[in-house]
XYZ file of C-alpha atoms in Angstrom:
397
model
C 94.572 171.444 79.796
C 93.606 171.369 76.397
C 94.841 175.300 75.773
C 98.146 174.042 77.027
C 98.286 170.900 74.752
C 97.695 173.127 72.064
C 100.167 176.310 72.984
C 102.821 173.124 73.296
C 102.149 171.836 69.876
C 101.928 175.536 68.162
C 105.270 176.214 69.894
C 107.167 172.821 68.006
C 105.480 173.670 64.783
C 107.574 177.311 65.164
C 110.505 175.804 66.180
C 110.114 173.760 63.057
C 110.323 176.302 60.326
C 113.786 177.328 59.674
C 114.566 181.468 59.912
C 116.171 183.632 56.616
C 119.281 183.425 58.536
C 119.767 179.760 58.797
C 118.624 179.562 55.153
C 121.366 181.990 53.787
C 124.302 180.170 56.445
C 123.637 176.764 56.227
C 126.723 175.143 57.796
C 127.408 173.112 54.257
C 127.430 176.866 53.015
C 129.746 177.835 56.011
C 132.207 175.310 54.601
C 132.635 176.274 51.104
C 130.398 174.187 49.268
C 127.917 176.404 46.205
C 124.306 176.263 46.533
C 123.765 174.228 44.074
C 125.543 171.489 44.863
C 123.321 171.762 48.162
C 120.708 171.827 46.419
C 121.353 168.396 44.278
C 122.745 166.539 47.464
C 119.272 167.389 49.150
C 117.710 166.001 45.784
C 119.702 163.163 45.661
C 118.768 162.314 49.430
C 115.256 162.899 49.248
C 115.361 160.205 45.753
C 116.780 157.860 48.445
C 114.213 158.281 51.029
C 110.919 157.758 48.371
C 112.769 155.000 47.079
C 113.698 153.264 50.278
C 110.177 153.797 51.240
C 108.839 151.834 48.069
C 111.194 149.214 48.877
C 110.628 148.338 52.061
C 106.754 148.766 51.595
C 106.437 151.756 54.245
C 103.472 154.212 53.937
C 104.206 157.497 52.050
C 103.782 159.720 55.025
C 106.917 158.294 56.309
C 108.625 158.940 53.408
C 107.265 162.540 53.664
C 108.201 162.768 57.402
C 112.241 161.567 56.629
C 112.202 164.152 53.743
C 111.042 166.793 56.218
C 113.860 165.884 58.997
C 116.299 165.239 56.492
C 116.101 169.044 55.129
C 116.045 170.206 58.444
C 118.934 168.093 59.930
C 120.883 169.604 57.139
C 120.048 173.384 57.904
C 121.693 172.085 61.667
C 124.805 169.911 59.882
C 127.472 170.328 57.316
C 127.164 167.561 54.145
C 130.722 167.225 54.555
C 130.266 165.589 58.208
C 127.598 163.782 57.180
C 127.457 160.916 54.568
C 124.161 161.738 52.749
C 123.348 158.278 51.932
C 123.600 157.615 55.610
C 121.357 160.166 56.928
C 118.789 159.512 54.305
C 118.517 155.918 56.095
C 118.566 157.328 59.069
C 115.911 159.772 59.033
C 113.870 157.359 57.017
C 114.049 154.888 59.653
C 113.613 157.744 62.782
C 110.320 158.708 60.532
C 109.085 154.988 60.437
C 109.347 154.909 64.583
C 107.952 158.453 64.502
C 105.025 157.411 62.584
C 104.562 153.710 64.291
C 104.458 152.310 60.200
C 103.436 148.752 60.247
C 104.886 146.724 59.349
C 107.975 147.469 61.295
C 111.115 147.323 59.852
C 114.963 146.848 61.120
C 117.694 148.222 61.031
C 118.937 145.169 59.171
C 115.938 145.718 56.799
C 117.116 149.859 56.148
C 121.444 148.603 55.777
C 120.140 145.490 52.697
C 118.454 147.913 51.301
C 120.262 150.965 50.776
C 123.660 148.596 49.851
C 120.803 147.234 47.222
C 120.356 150.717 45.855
C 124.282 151.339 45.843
C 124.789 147.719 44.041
C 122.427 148.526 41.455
C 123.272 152.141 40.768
C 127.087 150.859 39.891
C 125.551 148.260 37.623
C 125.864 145.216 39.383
C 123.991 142.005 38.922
C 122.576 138.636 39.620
C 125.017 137.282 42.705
C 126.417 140.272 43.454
C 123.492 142.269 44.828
C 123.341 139.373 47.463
C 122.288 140.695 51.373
C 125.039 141.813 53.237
C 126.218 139.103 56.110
C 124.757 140.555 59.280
C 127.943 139.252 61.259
C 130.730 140.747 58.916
C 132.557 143.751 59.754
C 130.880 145.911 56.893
C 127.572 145.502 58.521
C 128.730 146.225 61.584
C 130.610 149.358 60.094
C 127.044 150.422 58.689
C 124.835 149.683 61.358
C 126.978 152.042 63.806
C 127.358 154.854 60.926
C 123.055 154.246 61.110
C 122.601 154.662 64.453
C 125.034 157.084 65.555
C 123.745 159.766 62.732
C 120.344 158.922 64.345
C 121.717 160.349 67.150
C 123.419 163.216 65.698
C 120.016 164.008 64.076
C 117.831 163.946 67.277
C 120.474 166.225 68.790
C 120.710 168.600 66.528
C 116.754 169.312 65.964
C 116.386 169.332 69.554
C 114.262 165.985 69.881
C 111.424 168.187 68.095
C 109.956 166.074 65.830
C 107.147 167.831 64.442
C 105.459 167.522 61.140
C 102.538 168.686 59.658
C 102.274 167.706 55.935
C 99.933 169.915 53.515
C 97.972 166.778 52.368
C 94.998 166.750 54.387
C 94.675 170.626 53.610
C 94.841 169.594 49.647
C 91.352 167.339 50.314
C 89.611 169.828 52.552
C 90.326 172.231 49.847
C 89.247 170.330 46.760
C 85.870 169.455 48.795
C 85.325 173.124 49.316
C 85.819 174.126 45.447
C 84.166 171.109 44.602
C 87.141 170.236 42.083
C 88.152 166.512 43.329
C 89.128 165.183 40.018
C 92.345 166.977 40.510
C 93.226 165.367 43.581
C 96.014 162.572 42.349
C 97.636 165.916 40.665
C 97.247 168.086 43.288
C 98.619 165.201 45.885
C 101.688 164.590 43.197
C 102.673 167.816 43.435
C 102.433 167.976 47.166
C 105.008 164.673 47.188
C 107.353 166.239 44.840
C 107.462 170.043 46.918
C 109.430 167.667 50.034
C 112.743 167.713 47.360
C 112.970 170.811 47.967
C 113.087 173.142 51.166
C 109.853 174.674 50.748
C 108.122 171.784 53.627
C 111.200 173.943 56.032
C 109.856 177.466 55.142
C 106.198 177.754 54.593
C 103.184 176.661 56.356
C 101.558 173.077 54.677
C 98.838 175.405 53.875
C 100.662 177.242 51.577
C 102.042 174.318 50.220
C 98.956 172.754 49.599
C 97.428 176.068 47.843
C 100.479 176.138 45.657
C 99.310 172.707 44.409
C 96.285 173.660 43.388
C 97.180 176.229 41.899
C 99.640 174.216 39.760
C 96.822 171.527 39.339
C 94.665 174.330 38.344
C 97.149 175.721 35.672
C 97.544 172.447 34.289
C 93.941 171.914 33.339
C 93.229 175.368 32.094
C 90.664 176.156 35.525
C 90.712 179.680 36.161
C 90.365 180.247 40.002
C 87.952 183.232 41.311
C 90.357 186.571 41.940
C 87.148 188.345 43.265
C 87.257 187.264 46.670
C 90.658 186.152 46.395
C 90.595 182.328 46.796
C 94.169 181.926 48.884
C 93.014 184.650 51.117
C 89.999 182.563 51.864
C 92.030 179.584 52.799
C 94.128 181.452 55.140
C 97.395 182.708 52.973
C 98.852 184.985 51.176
C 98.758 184.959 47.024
C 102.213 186.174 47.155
C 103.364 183.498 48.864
C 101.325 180.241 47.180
C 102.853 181.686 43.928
C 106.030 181.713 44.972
C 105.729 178.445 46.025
C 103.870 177.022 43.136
C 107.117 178.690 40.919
C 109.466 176.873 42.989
C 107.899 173.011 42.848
C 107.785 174.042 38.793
C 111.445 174.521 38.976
C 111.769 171.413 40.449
C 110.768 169.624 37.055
C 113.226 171.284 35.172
C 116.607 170.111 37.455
C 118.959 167.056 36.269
C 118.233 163.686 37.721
C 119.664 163.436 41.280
C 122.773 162.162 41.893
C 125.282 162.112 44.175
C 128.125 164.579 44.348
C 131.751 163.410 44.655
C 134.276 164.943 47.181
C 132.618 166.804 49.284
C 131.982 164.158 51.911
C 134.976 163.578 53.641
C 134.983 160.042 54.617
C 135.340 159.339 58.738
C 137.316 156.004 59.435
C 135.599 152.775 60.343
C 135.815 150.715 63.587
C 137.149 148.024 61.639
C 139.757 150.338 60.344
C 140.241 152.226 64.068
C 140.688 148.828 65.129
C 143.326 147.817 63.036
C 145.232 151.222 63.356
C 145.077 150.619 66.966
C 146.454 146.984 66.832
C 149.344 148.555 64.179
C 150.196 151.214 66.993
C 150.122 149.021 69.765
C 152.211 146.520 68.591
C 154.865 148.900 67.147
C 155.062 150.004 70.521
C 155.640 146.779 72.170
C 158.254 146.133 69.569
C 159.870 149.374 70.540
C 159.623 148.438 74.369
C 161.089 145.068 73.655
C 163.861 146.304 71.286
C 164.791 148.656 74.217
C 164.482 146.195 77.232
C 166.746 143.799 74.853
C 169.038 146.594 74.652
C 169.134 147.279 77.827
C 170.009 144.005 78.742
C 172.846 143.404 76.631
C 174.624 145.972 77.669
C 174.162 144.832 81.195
C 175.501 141.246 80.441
C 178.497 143.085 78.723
C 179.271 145.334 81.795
C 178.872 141.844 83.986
C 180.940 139.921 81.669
C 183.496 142.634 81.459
C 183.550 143.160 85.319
C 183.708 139.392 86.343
C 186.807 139.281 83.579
C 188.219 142.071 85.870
C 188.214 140.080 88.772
C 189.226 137.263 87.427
C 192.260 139.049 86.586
C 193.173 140.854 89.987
C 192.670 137.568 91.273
C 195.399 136.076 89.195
C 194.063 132.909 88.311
C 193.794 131.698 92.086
C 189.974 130.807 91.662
C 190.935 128.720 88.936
C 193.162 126.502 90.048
C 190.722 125.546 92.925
C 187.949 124.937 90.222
C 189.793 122.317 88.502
C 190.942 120.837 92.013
C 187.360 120.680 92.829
C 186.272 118.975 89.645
C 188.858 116.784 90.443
C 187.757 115.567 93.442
C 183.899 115.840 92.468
C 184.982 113.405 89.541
C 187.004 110.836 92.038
C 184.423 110.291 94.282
C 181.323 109.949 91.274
C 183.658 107.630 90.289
C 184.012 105.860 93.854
C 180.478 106.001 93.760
C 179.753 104.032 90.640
C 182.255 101.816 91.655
C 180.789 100.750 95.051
C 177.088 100.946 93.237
C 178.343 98.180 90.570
C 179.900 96.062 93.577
C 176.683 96.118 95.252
C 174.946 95.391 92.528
C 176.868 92.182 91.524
C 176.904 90.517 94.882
C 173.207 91.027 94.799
C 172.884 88.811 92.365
C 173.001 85.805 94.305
C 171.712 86.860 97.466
C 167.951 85.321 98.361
C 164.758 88.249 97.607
C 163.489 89.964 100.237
C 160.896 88.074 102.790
C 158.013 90.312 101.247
C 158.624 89.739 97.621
C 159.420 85.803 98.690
C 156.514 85.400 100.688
C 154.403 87.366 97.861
C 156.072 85.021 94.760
C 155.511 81.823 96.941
C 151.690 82.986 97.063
C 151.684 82.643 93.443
C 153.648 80.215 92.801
C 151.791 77.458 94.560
C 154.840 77.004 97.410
C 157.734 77.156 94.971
C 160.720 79.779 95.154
C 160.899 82.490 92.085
C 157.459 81.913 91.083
C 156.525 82.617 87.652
C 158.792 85.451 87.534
C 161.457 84.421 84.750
C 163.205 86.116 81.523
C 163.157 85.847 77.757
C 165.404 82.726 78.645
C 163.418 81.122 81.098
C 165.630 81.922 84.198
C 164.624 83.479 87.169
C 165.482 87.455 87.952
C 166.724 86.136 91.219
C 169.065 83.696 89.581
C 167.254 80.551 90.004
C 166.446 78.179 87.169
C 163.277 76.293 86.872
C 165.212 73.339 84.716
C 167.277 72.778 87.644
C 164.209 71.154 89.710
C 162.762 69.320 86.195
C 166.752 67.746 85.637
C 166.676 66.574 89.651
C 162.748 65.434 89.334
C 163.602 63.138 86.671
C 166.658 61.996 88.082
C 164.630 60.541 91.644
C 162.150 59.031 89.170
C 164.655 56.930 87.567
C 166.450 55.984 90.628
């Protein structure tokens, strides 16, 4: 069981390392942009990744780890697909998981930070490096850029996540050669050899020899040649100073930065969104313009063929128009007539025996009630003076 564990884990540290051929074809190489802009975009994302690190207060080996999938995600992907700034985050925030760094961080955590980074490195200040609103459509934009290169980057190394960093080597080594006061150097120039490719190439033991050795140079120490030292540790000396020349070259490149033009910048979903909505309501104004066409020309043809038969007709469906008006006018008017009639000899004709019987109930037995006008007379016609006139009248008498 344990002889399988350890063919599985020998098998993803060879599918780690990246052939000649992948190093010579990259696929930014494939699409036309010079090494050395490759080579100062890898830089330039690597500077984001230590930075980021130090920021959110992550351990250095996941800072190491993103650096590592970073380089490799690029010898899989073009920098002109792939926002560099983007994937940094990403593969920072993939190493943190990969890793299990406490304290965990968010993805809300990663997207404040790196727009921190970007506000600062085009000079703003005070109020305007504020945190991005994690409900507004530019977080949104970012957070889907995030996790959808996180994606892209599992996929294209194959979920192999493998890493094997040269820094425990550099302390089993300084034990050995009893030389531990160059440890910080030696572990400084292990950090700084992830900027480049070399952590893609070589072995970590190789790596970590080549920092000694530069550690070594530094202090004047002259390492024993008789038995040769590197072969001793398990490598090559052709190799370690190969290595150790290319970390020294390292020192001697401009400050990162980021190069203009070569990403070519993918549409947002806000800005998908809102060239859908354009589209779909040009299209509906289309459709509309064409169903109001349509039926225009409809009303014109119905128009035009109802003034036809009007015509044949001669004017016969006319005349008995206006003599049915006619009539339909006389008898409205009969009607009104009859309805004012009614209405007038109704005045002096007695209520109903419900509404009498109901007014009497609330009127304590006498006719009308309480139901009178502005003037005091009944609706009915009756007039409560009338009965006050003939009450006085019997009192007197």
């Amino acid at each position: 069981m344990a002889a399988r564990a350890f063919k599985a884990v020998a098998q993803f540290g060879t599918d780690a390392f990246v052939s000649a051929e992948e190093i010579a074809n990259t696929p930014s190489r494939q699409e036309g942009i010079s090494e050395g802009d490759e080579a100062r975009l890898r830089a330039y994302g690597c500077e984001l990744i230590q930075s980021g690190c130090v920021l959110l207060k992550l351990p250095q080996v996941a800072a190491l780890s993103g650096q590592m999938l970073f380089h490799r995600f690029y010898h899989k992907a073009s920098f002109q697909h792939y926002d560099v700034e983007i994937s940094a985050m990403s593969a920072l925030f993939l190493a943190s998981k990969r890793e299990e760094c406490a304290p965990f961080r968010k993805v809300k955590d990663f997207i404040n930070v790196w727009d921190n980074m970007r506000k600062r490195r085009e000079g703003k200040t005070g109020k305007e490096l504020a945190a991005i609103n994690p409900f507004s459509e530019e977080f949104k934009d970012l957070k889907d850029r995030m996790i959808t290169t996180e994606r892209s980057m599992l996929k294209k190394l194959g979920f192999i996540l493998f890493v094997e960093h040269p820094h425990k080597f550099i302390v089993m080594y300084l034990q050995q050669l009893g030389l531990w006061n160059l440890s910080q150097t030696a572990w400084n120039y292990c950090n700084d050899s992830f900027r480049s490719t070399l952590c893609c190439r070589y072995a970590a033991e190789v790596i970590a020899c080549a920092a000694l050795l530069l550690a070594c140079r530094g202090e004047g120490i002259r390492l024993p040649s008789q038995p040769c030292v590197w072969r001793f540790f398990g490598t090559k000396k052709e190799d370690v100073e190969s290595v150790a020349n290319e970390i020294a070259a390292l020192y001697t490149m401009p400050k990162a930065a980021n190069v203009e033009g070569i990403y070519i910048k993918k549409p947002t979903r806000r800005e998908i969104k809102e060239k859908q909505a354009k589209e779909a309501a040009a299209k509906k104004a289309e459709e509309d313009a064409a169903a109001a066409a349509a039926k225009a020309e409809e009303d014109e043809a119905r128009k035009a063929k109802e003034a036809e038969e009007r015509k044949e007709r001669g004017g016969k469906d006319d005349k008995k128009r206006s003599r049915r008006d006619r009539d339909q006018y006389s008898d409205s008017y009969s009607d009104s007539e009859d309805r004012s009639s009614r209405r007038d000899r109704g005045r002096g004709r007695s209520r109903s025996p419900r509404r009498r019987s109901r007014s009497r109930s609330h009127s304590r037995g006498r006719r009308g009630g309480d139901r009178r006008d502005s003037r005091g007379r009944d609706r009915g016609g009756y007039d409560r003076r009338d009965d006050r006139r003939s009450d006085r009248r019997d009192r007197r008498r």
